[in-house]
Amino acid sequence: MANIKQILVVLVTLLVASTCVPVSLCAKKPVFSARKEDIPYIKCQVCEKVAKELYQLVEKKKAQFLPKKISEYQIIEMAENMCHLKKEEADWIMKIDIVEQGDKLELVEQEAEGQCNSECKTIERTCQEVLGNSDTDIAEYIFSFKPSIDSVVNYLCKDLTNACRKKPPPVPKDRIPGEPFVPKPSKEVEMEKILRSMEGMPGAPNMQMYSREDLMNMKNFGNEKADDDEDEDEDDETNFPSKLAKVLREKESKKDDWKEKIAEGIKTASETLKSHVNSVSNRMRHWWKGIKASWTNKNSETVKLEL
């Protein structure tokens, strides 16, 4: 009961805070789209990359669950999210830069995440085309056979799909170069993770009217140090009594504690809701698998009787 009350307090606080954002701050970012003409040149590389990333994610998850084992459903869920930028499993896409080298396009991994432009969208679209309906198959392969990373790459890119069965065509000389890779500020990365963790929370859809830039531009958000400096300058200029300055600093300190509690509440609420969603999803998949198995058995028995 206490957890539910905490979640409600956090959501109400966020909704109240969101109504204080000035309309002038709601600036829209340019919308980028995938360059479909580039997909044939990077298809094989994207397939190899997604296979390696999925394998590494599964291994990381296994280490976290020890001594327990992760289920096949958890691996399927990871595979389904590998090519969707809004999901955590697809963060690898944000670190890739498409570089033209001679008559080839090379995927170059960067140290930090970059701004998502047309290259980012192109990689996402290519990943979706490559993985397609094979996400469940590759997940079952990893769960059942516990293969090496090279085996996962070969199975996905040469057996399940034709992504790497032949060499990519040469890049046309008149191809228009893509945008330069621009690293994303660490504050923006942190804000995106917070917003992403709120997806699916009751009441959270009302927060979608403000982008991450809007929230970062909120007055006093993430810039408490600058606010403290401004308060101190104003105190010096107007010669306020020292006791009043002390009171103001104490109020700022309480405001910082309040923000930390909100952030912690968001994290706790997110983890609780995700746990419930995963539990329900696993039960539904298990139920559906049982139904399919019973249908298969009935059909096989019918065929035997007819023979």
PDB file of C-alpha atoms in Angstrom:
ATOM      1  CA  MET A   1       0.000   0.000   0.000  1.00  0.00           C
ATOM      2  CA  ALA A   2       2.885   2.316   0.838  1.00  0.00           C
ATOM      3  CA  ASN A   3       4.439   1.710  -2.595  1.00  0.00           C
ATOM      4  CA  ILE A   4       1.173   2.629  -4.345  1.00  0.00           C
ATOM      5  CA  LYS A   5       0.933   5.851  -2.356  1.00  0.00           C
ATOM      6  CA  GLN A   6       4.536   6.681  -3.238  1.00  0.00           C
ATOM      7  CA  ILE A   7       3.879   6.114  -6.945  1.00  0.00           C
ATOM      8  CA  LEU A   8       0.802   8.351  -6.827  1.00  0.00           C
ATOM      9  CA  VAL A   9       2.726  11.108  -5.039  1.00  0.00           C
ATOM     10  CA  VAL A  10       5.494  10.997  -7.651  1.00  0.00           C
ATOM     11  CA  LEU A  11       3.059  11.087 -10.580  1.00  0.00           C
ATOM     12  CA  VAL A  12       1.014  13.942  -9.153  1.00  0.00           C
ATOM     13  CA  THR A  13       4.170  15.926  -8.452  1.00  0.00           C
ATOM     14  CA  LEU A  14       5.426  15.418 -12.002  1.00  0.00           C
ATOM     15  CA  LEU A  15       2.105  16.410 -13.537  1.00  0.00           C
ATOM     16  CA  VAL A  16       1.969  19.579 -11.451  1.00  0.00           C
ATOM     17  CA  ALA A  17       5.529  20.447 -12.401  1.00  0.00           C
ATOM     18  CA  SER A  18       4.809  19.825 -16.082  1.00  0.00           C
ATOM     19  CA  THR A  19       2.037  22.423 -16.120  1.00  0.00           C
ATOM     20  CA  CYS A  20       4.567  25.097 -15.154  1.00  0.00           C
ATOM     21  CA  VAL A  21       6.547  24.790 -18.397  1.00  0.00           C
ATOM     22  CA  PRO A  22       6.173  27.944 -20.511  1.00  0.00           C
ATOM     23  CA  VAL A  23       4.810  27.431 -24.002  1.00  0.00           C
ATOM     24  CA  SER A  24       7.766  29.376 -25.420  1.00  0.00           C
ATOM     25  CA  LEU A  25      10.105  26.556 -24.392  1.00  0.00           C
ATOM     26  CA  CYS A  26       8.290  23.919 -26.453  1.00  0.00           C
ATOM     27  CA  ALA A  27      10.603  24.066 -29.469  1.00  0.00           C
ATOM     28  CA  LYS A  28      10.389  21.170 -31.892  1.00  0.00           C
ATOM     29  CA  LYS A  29      13.435  19.287 -33.137  1.00  0.00           C
ATOM     30  CA  PRO A  30      13.891  18.606 -36.854  1.00  0.00           C
ATOM     31  CA  VAL A  31      12.427  15.274 -37.934  1.00  0.00           C
ATOM     32  CA  PHE A  32      14.834  12.864 -39.670  1.00  0.00           C
ATOM     33  CA  SER A  33      13.919   9.841 -41.751  1.00  0.00           C
ATOM     34  CA  ALA A  34      15.834   6.746 -42.819  1.00  0.00           C
ATOM     35  CA  ARG A  35      17.801   6.777 -46.071  1.00  0.00           C
ATOM     36  CA  LYS A  36      16.447   3.567 -47.590  1.00  0.00           C
ATOM     37  CA  GLU A  37      18.906   3.741 -50.479  1.00  0.00           C
ATOM     38  CA  ASP A  38      21.782   3.126 -48.011  1.00  0.00           C
ATOM     39  CA  ILE A  39      20.330  -0.092 -46.573  1.00  0.00           C
ATOM     40  CA  PRO A  40      21.884  -2.529 -49.111  1.00  0.00           C
ATOM     41  CA  TYR A  41      25.374  -1.184 -48.350  1.00  0.00           C
ATOM     42  CA  ILE A  42      25.182  -1.692 -44.562  1.00  0.00           C
ATOM     43  CA  LYS A  43      22.780  -4.641 -44.285  1.00  0.00           C
ATOM     44  CA  CYS A  44      25.417  -7.273 -43.524  1.00  0.00           C
ATOM     45  CA  GLN A  45      27.288  -5.094 -41.028  1.00  0.00           C
ATOM     46  CA  VAL A  46      24.091  -4.230 -39.175  1.00  0.00           C
ATOM     47  CA  CYS A  47      23.145  -7.904 -38.998  1.00  0.00           C
ATOM     48  CA  GLU A  48      26.533  -8.843 -37.551  1.00  0.00           C
ATOM     49  CA  LYS A  49      26.330  -5.975 -35.076  1.00  0.00           C
ATOM     50  CA  VAL A  50      22.836  -6.792 -33.815  1.00  0.00           C
ATOM     51  CA  ALA A  51      23.773 -10.477 -33.431  1.00  0.00           C
ATOM     52  CA  LYS A  52      26.822  -9.580 -31.320  1.00  0.00           C
ATOM     53  CA  GLU A  53      24.894  -7.051 -29.243  1.00  0.00           C
ATOM     54  CA  LEU A  54      22.113  -9.554 -28.533  1.00  0.00           C
ATOM     55  CA  TYR A  55      24.633 -12.215 -27.501  1.00  0.00           C
ATOM     56  CA  GLN A  56      26.386  -9.794 -25.145  1.00  0.00           C
ATOM     57  CA  LEU A  57      23.076  -8.636 -23.641  1.00  0.00           C
ATOM     58  CA  VAL A  58      22.077 -12.242 -22.939  1.00  0.00           C
ATOM     59  CA  GLU A  59      25.437 -12.983 -21.307  1.00  0.00           C
ATOM     60  CA  LYS A  60      25.139  -9.849 -19.167  1.00  0.00           C
ATOM     61  CA  LYS A  61      21.614 -10.839 -18.135  1.00  0.00           C
ATOM     62  CA  LYS A  62      22.798 -14.337 -17.226  1.00  0.00           C
ATOM     63  CA  ALA A  63      25.470 -12.898 -14.939  1.00  0.00           C
ATOM     64  CA  GLN A  64      22.883 -10.687 -13.219  1.00  0.00           C
ATOM     65  CA  PHE A  65      20.517 -13.607 -12.592  1.00  0.00           C
ATOM     66  CA  LEU A  66      23.059 -16.054 -11.182  1.00  0.00           C
ATOM     67  CA  PRO A  67      22.537 -18.589  -9.682  1.00  0.00           C
ATOM     68  CA  LYS A  68      19.141 -18.542 -11.423  1.00  0.00           C
ATOM     69  CA  LYS A  69      18.753 -18.985 -15.169  1.00  0.00           C
ATOM     70  CA  ILE A  70      17.083 -16.529 -17.511  1.00  0.00           C
ATOM     71  CA  SER A  71      14.039 -17.785 -19.395  1.00  0.00           C
ATOM     72  CA  GLU A  72      13.528 -18.111 -23.119  1.00  0.00           C
ATOM     73  CA  TYR A  73      10.844 -15.429 -22.906  1.00  0.00           C
ATOM     74  CA  GLN A  74      13.344 -12.926 -21.529  1.00  0.00           C
ATOM     75  CA  ILE A  75      15.693 -13.561 -24.458  1.00  0.00           C
ATOM     76  CA  ILE A  76      12.800 -13.223 -26.914  1.00  0.00           C
ATOM     77  CA  GLU A  77      11.873  -9.905 -25.335  1.00  0.00           C
ATOM     78  CA  MET A  78      15.448  -8.639 -25.688  1.00  0.00           C
ATOM     79  CA  ALA A  79      15.544  -9.717 -29.340  1.00  0.00           C
ATOM     80  CA  GLU A  80      12.237  -7.975 -30.062  1.00  0.00           C
ATOM     81  CA  ASN A  81      13.593  -4.686 -28.656  1.00  0.00           C
ATOM     82  CA  MET A  82      16.989  -4.701 -30.394  1.00  0.00           C
ATOM     83  CA  CYS A  83      15.823  -2.586 -33.336  1.00  0.00           C
ATOM     84  CA  HIS A  84      13.584  -0.029 -31.643  1.00  0.00           C
ATOM     85  CA  LEU A  85      15.257   3.218 -30.603  1.00  0.00           C
ATOM     86  CA  LYS A  86      12.797   3.819 -27.773  1.00  0.00           C
ATOM     87  CA  LYS A  87      13.985   0.635 -26.055  1.00  0.00           C
ATOM     88  CA  GLU A  88      17.073   0.294 -23.890  1.00  0.00           C
ATOM     89  CA  GLU A  89      18.275  -2.751 -25.859  1.00  0.00           C
ATOM     90  CA  ALA A  90      18.687  -0.516 -28.945  1.00  0.00           C
ATOM     91  CA  ASP A  91      21.085   1.971 -27.320  1.00  0.00           C
ATOM     92  CA  TRP A  92      23.887   0.463 -29.434  1.00  0.00           C
ATOM     93  CA  ILE A  93      22.402   2.172 -32.504  1.00  0.00           C
ATOM     94  CA  MET A  94      23.068   5.615 -31.009  1.00  0.00           C
ATOM     95  CA  LYS A  95      26.825   4.944 -30.934  1.00  0.00           C
ATOM     96  CA  ILE A  96      27.199   4.042 -34.620  1.00  0.00           C
ATOM     97  CA  ASP A  97      28.463   6.443 -37.278  1.00  0.00           C
ATOM     98  CA  ILE A  98      28.129   5.592 -40.982  1.00  0.00           C
ATOM     99  CA  VAL A  99      31.393   6.505 -42.726  1.00  0.00           C
ATOM    100  CA  GLU A 100      31.983   6.393 -46.480  1.00  0.00           C
ATOM    101  CA  GLN A 101      35.283   4.730 -47.340  1.00  0.00           C
ATOM    102  CA  GLY A 102      35.932   4.435 -51.079  1.00  0.00           C
ATOM    103  CA  ASP A 103      33.027   2.514 -52.591  1.00  0.00           C
ATOM    104  CA  LYS A 104      31.901   1.120 -49.219  1.00  0.00           C
ATOM    105  CA  LEU A 105      29.971   2.300 -46.187  1.00  0.00           C
ATOM    106  CA  GLU A 106      31.506   1.342 -42.845  1.00  0.00           C
ATOM    107  CA  LEU A 107      29.806   1.275 -39.438  1.00  0.00           C
ATOM    108  CA  VAL A 108      32.176   2.936 -36.976  1.00  0.00           C
ATOM    109  CA  GLU A 109      31.371   2.611 -33.271  1.00  0.00           C
ATOM    110  CA  GLN A 110      31.895   5.719 -31.151  1.00  0.00           C
ATOM    111  CA  GLU A 111      32.582   5.942 -27.431  1.00  0.00           C
ATOM    112  CA  ALA A 112      29.477   7.974 -26.564  1.00  0.00           C
ATOM    113  CA  GLU A 113      25.929   8.171 -27.871  1.00  0.00           C
ATOM    114  CA  GLY A 114      25.265  10.680 -30.639  1.00  0.00           C
ATOM    115  CA  GLN A 115      22.341  12.780 -31.775  1.00  0.00           C
ATOM    116  CA  CYS A 116      19.816  10.698 -33.705  1.00  0.00           C
ATOM    117  CA  ASN A 117      19.728  11.910 -37.319  1.00  0.00           C
ATOM    118  CA  SER A 118      19.014  10.203 -40.640  1.00  0.00           C
ATOM    119  CA  GLU A 119      21.962   7.808 -40.151  1.00  0.00           C
ATOM    120  CA  CYS A 120      20.547   6.678 -36.824  1.00  0.00           C
ATOM    121  CA  LYS A 121      17.127   6.120 -38.406  1.00  0.00           C
ATOM    122  CA  THR A 122      18.728   4.262 -41.328  1.00  0.00           C
ATOM    123  CA  ILE A 123      20.453   1.809 -38.983  1.00  0.00           C
ATOM    124  CA  GLU A 124      17.211   1.279 -37.067  1.00  0.00           C
ATOM    125  CA  ARG A 125      15.295   0.603 -40.316  1.00  0.00           C
ATOM    126  CA  THR A 126      18.005  -1.767 -41.576  1.00  0.00           C
ATOM    127  CA  CYS A 127      17.993  -3.648 -38.286  1.00  0.00           C
ATOM    128  CA  GLN A 128      14.219  -4.076 -38.482  1.00  0.00           C
ATOM    129  CA  GLU A 129      14.420  -5.378 -42.044  1.00  0.00           C
ATOM    130  CA  VAL A 130      17.195  -7.822 -41.139  1.00  0.00           C
ATOM    131  CA  LEU A 131      15.702  -9.170 -37.926  1.00  0.00           C
ATOM    132  CA  GLY A 132      12.095  -9.111 -39.158  1.00  0.00           C
ATOM    133  CA  ASN A 133      10.283 -12.216 -37.934  1.00  0.00           C
ATOM    134  CA  SER A 134      13.547 -13.945 -37.018  1.00  0.00           C
ATOM    135  CA  ASP A 135      13.768 -12.433 -33.532  1.00  0.00           C
ATOM    136  CA  THR A 136      11.988 -15.399 -31.946  1.00  0.00           C
ATOM    137  CA  ASP A 137      14.075 -17.924 -33.904  1.00  0.00           C
ATOM    138  CA  ILE A 138      17.419 -16.408 -32.928  1.00  0.00           C
ATOM    139  CA  ALA A 139      16.270 -16.147 -29.301  1.00  0.00           C
ATOM    140  CA  GLU A 140      15.275 -19.826 -29.249  1.00  0.00           C
ATOM    141  CA  TYR A 141      18.614 -20.745 -30.831  1.00  0.00           C
ATOM    142  CA  ILE A 142      20.568 -18.888 -28.142  1.00  0.00           C
ATOM    143  CA  PHE A 143      18.457 -20.369 -25.329  1.00  0.00           C
ATOM    144  CA  SER A 144      18.491 -23.957 -26.578  1.00  0.00           C
ATOM    145  CA  PHE A 145      22.038 -24.404 -27.903  1.00  0.00           C
ATOM    146  CA  LYS A 146      24.039 -21.824 -25.890  1.00  0.00           C
ATOM    147  CA  PRO A 147      26.227 -21.101 -28.953  1.00  0.00           C
ATOM    148  CA  SER A 148      29.346 -18.966 -29.289  1.00  0.00           C
ATOM    149  CA  ILE A 149      29.115 -15.386 -30.514  1.00  0.00           C
ATOM    150  CA  ASP A 150      30.436 -16.374 -33.965  1.00  0.00           C
ATOM    151  CA  SER A 151      27.791 -19.084 -34.257  1.00  0.00           C
ATOM    152  CA  VAL A 152      25.057 -16.570 -33.414  1.00  0.00           C
ATOM    153  CA  VAL A 153      26.339 -14.212 -36.135  1.00  0.00           C
ATOM    154  CA  ASN A 154      26.478 -16.957 -38.777  1.00  0.00           C
ATOM    155  CA  TYR A 155      23.073 -18.371 -37.846  1.00  0.00           C
ATOM    156  CA  LEU A 156      21.309 -15.008 -38.019  1.00  0.00           C
ATOM    157  CA  CYS A 157      23.091 -13.489 -41.005  1.00  0.00           C
ATOM    158  CA  LYS A 158      23.515 -16.552 -43.248  1.00  0.00           C
ATOM    159  CA  ASP A 159      20.988 -19.183 -42.139  1.00  0.00           C
ATOM    160  CA  LEU A 160      17.943 -17.321 -40.887  1.00  0.00           C
ATOM    161  CA  THR A 161      18.424 -14.359 -43.247  1.00  0.00           C
ATOM    162  CA  ASN A 162      20.378 -13.609 -46.409  1.00  0.00           C
ATOM    163  CA  ALA A 163      21.962 -10.433 -45.026  1.00  0.00           C
ATOM    164  CA  CYS A 164      25.533 -11.686 -45.475  1.00  0.00           C
ATOM    165  CA  ARG A 165      25.172 -14.351 -48.162  1.00  0.00           C
ATOM    166  CA  LYS A 166      26.643 -12.035 -50.776  1.00  0.00           C
ATOM    167  CA  LYS A 167      28.853  -8.958 -50.822  1.00  0.00           C
ATOM    168  CA  PRO A 168      27.188  -5.543 -50.694  1.00  0.00           C
ATOM    169  CA  PRO A 169      27.101  -3.547 -53.953  1.00  0.00           C
ATOM    170  CA  PRO A 170      29.532  -0.641 -54.447  1.00  0.00           C
ATOM    171  CA  VAL A 171      28.392   2.757 -53.228  1.00  0.00           C
ATOM    172  CA  PRO A 172      27.569   5.206 -56.059  1.00  0.00           C
ATOM    173  CA  LYS A 173      30.077   8.018 -56.483  1.00  0.00           C
ATOM    174  CA  ASP A 174      27.329  10.636 -56.430  1.00  0.00           C
ATOM    175  CA  ARG A 175      25.964   9.502 -53.055  1.00  0.00           C
ATOM    176  CA  ILE A 176      25.159  12.450 -50.793  1.00  0.00           C
ATOM    177  CA  PRO A 177      27.214  12.196 -47.571  1.00  0.00           C
ATOM    178  CA  GLY A 178      25.372  11.772 -44.292  1.00  0.00           C
ATOM    179  CA  GLU A 179      25.422  14.099 -41.307  1.00  0.00           C
ATOM    180  CA  PRO A 180      28.525  14.266 -39.104  1.00  0.00           C
ATOM    181  CA  PHE A 181      28.414  12.350 -35.828  1.00  0.00           C
ATOM    182  CA  VAL A 182      27.562  14.742 -32.979  1.00  0.00           C
ATOM    183  CA  PRO A 183      28.021  13.383 -29.410  1.00  0.00           C
ATOM    184  CA  LYS A 184      25.016  13.807 -27.173  1.00  0.00           C
ATOM    185  CA  PRO A 185      25.409  15.770 -23.896  1.00  0.00           C
ATOM    186  CA  SER A 186      25.474  13.540 -20.813  1.00  0.00           C
ATOM    187  CA  LYS A 187      22.522  15.429 -19.284  1.00  0.00           C
ATOM    188  CA  GLU A 188      20.428  14.699 -22.348  1.00  0.00           C
ATOM    189  CA  VAL A 189      21.308  10.988 -22.164  1.00  0.00           C
ATOM    190  CA  GLU A 190      20.288  10.922 -18.511  1.00  0.00           C
ATOM    191  CA  MET A 191      17.014  12.710 -19.228  1.00  0.00           C
ATOM    192  CA  GLU A 192      16.131  10.248 -22.009  1.00  0.00           C
ATOM    193  CA  LYS A 193      16.668   7.324 -19.635  1.00  0.00           C
ATOM    194  CA  ILE A 194      14.342   8.914 -17.071  1.00  0.00           C
ATOM    195  CA  LEU A 195      11.630   9.545 -19.677  1.00  0.00           C
ATOM    196  CA  ARG A 196      12.023   6.045 -21.059  1.00  0.00           C
ATOM    197  CA  SER A 197      11.686   4.527 -17.574  1.00  0.00           C
ATOM    198  CA  MET A 198       8.358   6.356 -17.206  1.00  0.00           C
ATOM    199  CA  GLU A 199       6.814   4.771 -20.306  1.00  0.00           C
ATOM    200  CA  GLY A 200       3.778   2.707 -19.402  1.00  0.00           C
ATOM    201  CA  MET A 201       3.358   4.319 -15.992  1.00  0.00           C
ATOM    202  CA  PRO A 202      -0.214   5.423 -15.119  1.00  0.00           C
ATOM    203  CA  GLY A 203      -0.522   9.120 -15.867  1.00  0.00           C
ATOM    204  CA  ALA A 204       2.814   9.248 -17.669  1.00  0.00           C
ATOM    205  CA  PRO A 205       1.278   9.829 -21.162  1.00  0.00           C
ATOM    206  CA  ASN A 206       0.463  13.391 -20.067  1.00  0.00           C
ATOM    207  CA  MET A 207       4.195  14.011 -19.891  1.00  0.00           C
ATOM    208  CA  GLN A 208       4.671  13.266 -23.591  1.00  0.00           C
ATOM    209  CA  MET A 209       3.576  16.759 -24.554  1.00  0.00           C
ATOM    210  CA  TYR A 210       7.006  17.969 -23.428  1.00  0.00           C
ATOM    211  CA  SER A 211      10.181  16.729 -25.117  1.00  0.00           C
ATOM    212  CA  ARG A 212      13.476  16.102 -23.347  1.00  0.00           C
ATOM    213  CA  GLU A 213      14.643  19.557 -24.454  1.00  0.00           C
ATOM    214  CA  ASP A 214      11.588  21.138 -22.836  1.00  0.00           C
ATOM    215  CA  LEU A 215      12.226  19.393 -19.560  1.00  0.00           C
ATOM    216  CA  MET A 216      15.914  20.278 -19.619  1.00  0.00           C
ATOM    217  CA  ASN A 217      14.995  23.919 -20.180  1.00  0.00           C
ATOM    218  CA  MET A 218      12.739  24.009 -17.141  1.00  0.00           C
ATOM    219  CA  LYS A 219      13.748  26.729 -14.719  1.00  0.00           C
ATOM    220  CA  ASN A 220      16.197  25.408 -12.087  1.00  0.00           C
ATOM    221  CA  PHE A 221      16.129  21.831 -13.510  1.00  0.00           C
ATOM    222  CA  GLY A 222      19.561  20.229 -13.121  1.00  0.00           C
ATOM    223  CA  ASN A 223      21.231  23.612 -12.588  1.00  0.00           C
ATOM    224  CA  GLU A 224      21.110  24.082  -8.828  1.00  0.00           C
ATOM    225  CA  LYS A 225      24.709  25.309  -8.682  1.00  0.00           C
ATOM    226  CA  ALA A 226      23.997  28.196 -11.027  1.00  0.00           C
ATOM    227  CA  ASP A 227      20.920  29.080  -8.973  1.00  0.00           C
ATOM    228  CA  ASP A 228      23.015  29.162  -5.804  1.00  0.00           C
ATOM    229  CA  ASP A 229      25.540  31.492  -7.481  1.00  0.00           C
ATOM    230  CA  GLU A 230      22.769  33.838  -8.626  1.00  0.00           C
ATOM    231  CA  ASP A 231      21.294  33.947  -5.130  1.00  0.00           C
ATOM    232  CA  GLU A 232      24.695  34.777  -3.640  1.00  0.00           C
ATOM    233  CA  ASP A 233      25.298  37.575  -6.172  1.00  0.00           C
ATOM    234  CA  GLU A 234      21.921  39.123  -5.431  1.00  0.00           C
ATOM    235  CA  ASP A 235      22.649  38.998  -1.692  1.00  0.00           C
ATOM    236  CA  ASP A 236      25.945  40.843  -2.175  1.00  0.00           C
ATOM    237  CA  GLU A 237      24.441  43.520  -4.396  1.00  0.00           C
ATOM    238  CA  THR A 238      21.510  44.355  -2.147  1.00  0.00           C
ATOM    239  CA  ASN A 239      23.363  43.859   1.173  1.00  0.00           C
ATOM    240  CA  PHE A 240      20.767  41.528   2.601  1.00  0.00           C
ATOM    241  CA  PRO A 241      21.360  40.449   6.187  1.00  0.00           C
ATOM    242  CA  SER A 242      23.436  37.283   6.600  1.00  0.00           C
ATOM    243  CA  LYS A 243      20.571  35.493   8.368  1.00  0.00           C
ATOM    244  CA  LEU A 244      18.319  35.944   5.342  1.00  0.00           C
ATOM    245  CA  ALA A 245      21.018  34.533   3.040  1.00  0.00           C
ATOM    246  CA  LYS A 246      21.321  31.514   5.309  1.00  0.00           C
ATOM    247  CA  VAL A 247      17.569  30.911   5.149  1.00  0.00           C
ATOM    248  CA  LEU A 248      17.625  31.076   1.342  1.00  0.00           C
ATOM    249  CA  ARG A 249      20.441  28.538   1.151  1.00  0.00           C
ATOM    250  CA  GLU A 250      18.579  26.196   3.458  1.00  0.00           C
ATOM    251  CA  LYS A 251      15.513  26.443   1.199  1.00  0.00           C
ATOM    252  CA  GLU A 252      17.659  25.597  -1.833  1.00  0.00           C
ATOM    253  CA  SER A 253      19.035  22.565   0.014  1.00  0.00           C
ATOM    254  CA  LYS A 254      15.501  21.349   0.784  1.00  0.00           C
ATOM    255  CA  LYS A 255      14.588  21.807  -2.902  1.00  0.00           C
ATOM    256  CA  ASP A 256      17.546  19.609  -3.919  1.00  0.00           C
ATOM    257  CA  ASP A 257      16.418  16.883  -1.495  1.00  0.00           C
ATOM    258  CA  TRP A 258      12.903  17.085  -2.953  1.00  0.00           C
ATOM    259  CA  LYS A 259      14.220  16.548  -6.492  1.00  0.00           C
ATOM    260  CA  GLU A 260      16.309  13.573  -5.378  1.00  0.00           C
ATOM    261  CA  LYS A 261      13.237  12.008  -3.779  1.00  0.00           C
ATOM    262  CA  ILE A 262      11.276  12.465  -7.017  1.00  0.00           C
ATOM    263  CA  ALA A 263      14.048  10.847  -9.070  1.00  0.00           C
ATOM    264  CA  GLU A 264      14.248   7.930  -6.636  1.00  0.00           C
ATOM    265  CA  GLY A 265      10.464   7.581  -6.665  1.00  0.00           C
ATOM    266  CA  ILE A 266      10.422   7.459 -10.469  1.00  0.00           C
ATOM    267  CA  LYS A 267      13.080   4.754 -10.483  1.00  0.00           C
ATOM    268  CA  THR A 268      11.277   2.645  -7.870  1.00  0.00           C
ATOM    269  CA  ALA A 269       7.896   3.005  -9.583  1.00  0.00           C
ATOM    270  CA  SER A 270       9.406   2.100 -12.934  1.00  0.00           C
ATOM    271  CA  GLU A 271      11.079  -1.051 -11.616  1.00  0.00           C
ATOM    272  CA  THR A 272       7.878  -2.174  -9.874  1.00  0.00           C
ATOM    273  CA  LEU A 273       5.693  -1.680 -12.949  1.00  0.00           C
ATOM    274  CA  LYS A 274       8.189  -3.338 -15.286  1.00  0.00           C
ATOM    275  CA  SER A 275       8.309  -6.360 -12.972  1.00  0.00           C
ATOM    276  CA  HIS A 276       4.514  -6.705 -13.098  1.00  0.00           C
ATOM    277  CA  VAL A 277       4.430  -6.301 -16.890  1.00  0.00           C
ATOM    278  CA  ASN A 278       7.155  -8.913 -17.414  1.00  0.00           C
ATOM    279  CA  SER A 279       5.352 -11.340 -15.126  1.00  0.00           C
ATOM    280  CA  VAL A 280       2.040 -10.999 -16.984  1.00  0.00           C
ATOM    281  CA  SER A 281       3.779 -11.199 -20.367  1.00  0.00           C
ATOM    282  CA  ASN A 282       5.593 -14.397 -19.426  1.00  0.00           C
ATOM    283  CA  ARG A 283       2.380 -16.007 -18.207  1.00  0.00           C
ATOM    284  CA  MET A 284       0.539 -15.103 -21.427  1.00  0.00           C
ATOM    285  CA  ARG A 285       3.328 -16.474 -23.610  1.00  0.00           C
ATOM    286  CA  HIS A 286       3.477 -19.681 -21.576  1.00  0.00           C
ATOM    287  CA  TRP A 287      -0.330 -20.065 -21.865  1.00  0.00           C
ATOM    288  CA  TRP A 288      -0.255 -19.487 -25.630  1.00  0.00           C
ATOM    289  CA  LYS A 289       2.596 -21.972 -26.093  1.00  0.00           C
ATOM    290  CA  GLY A 290       0.543 -24.575 -24.208  1.00  0.00           C
ATOM    291  CA  ILE A 291      -2.480 -23.933 -26.427  1.00  0.00           C
ATOM    292  CA  LYS A 292      -0.391 -24.329 -29.580  1.00  0.00           C
ATOM    293  CA  ALA A 293       1.131 -27.558 -28.251  1.00  0.00           C
ATOM    294  CA  SER A 294      -2.317 -29.021 -27.508  1.00  0.00           C
ATOM    295  CA  TRP A 295      -3.529 -28.131 -31.018  1.00  0.00           C
ATOM    296  CA  THR A 296      -0.484 -29.817 -32.542  1.00  0.00           C
ATOM    297  CA  ASN A 297      -1.059 -33.000 -30.522  1.00  0.00           C
ATOM    298  CA  LYS A 298      -4.752 -33.125 -31.515  1.00  0.00           C
ATOM    299  CA  ASN A 299      -3.922 -32.677 -35.214  1.00  0.00           C
ATOM    300  CA  SER A 300      -1.289 -35.430 -35.114  1.00  0.00           C
ATOM    301  CA  GLU A 301      -3.741 -37.817 -33.406  1.00  0.00           C
ATOM    302  CA  THR A 302      -6.390 -37.022 -36.043  1.00  0.00           C
ATOM    303  CA  VAL A 303      -3.955 -37.814 -38.850  1.00  0.00           C
ATOM    304  CA  LYS A 304      -3.037 -41.139 -37.259  1.00  0.00           C
ATOM    305  CA  LEU A 305      -6.703 -42.123 -36.912  1.00  0.00           C
ATOM    306  CA  GLU A 306      -7.363 -41.288 -40.564  1.00  0.00           C
ATOM    307  CA  LEU A 307      -4.413 -43.449 -41.624  1.00  0.00           C
TER     308      LEU A 307
END
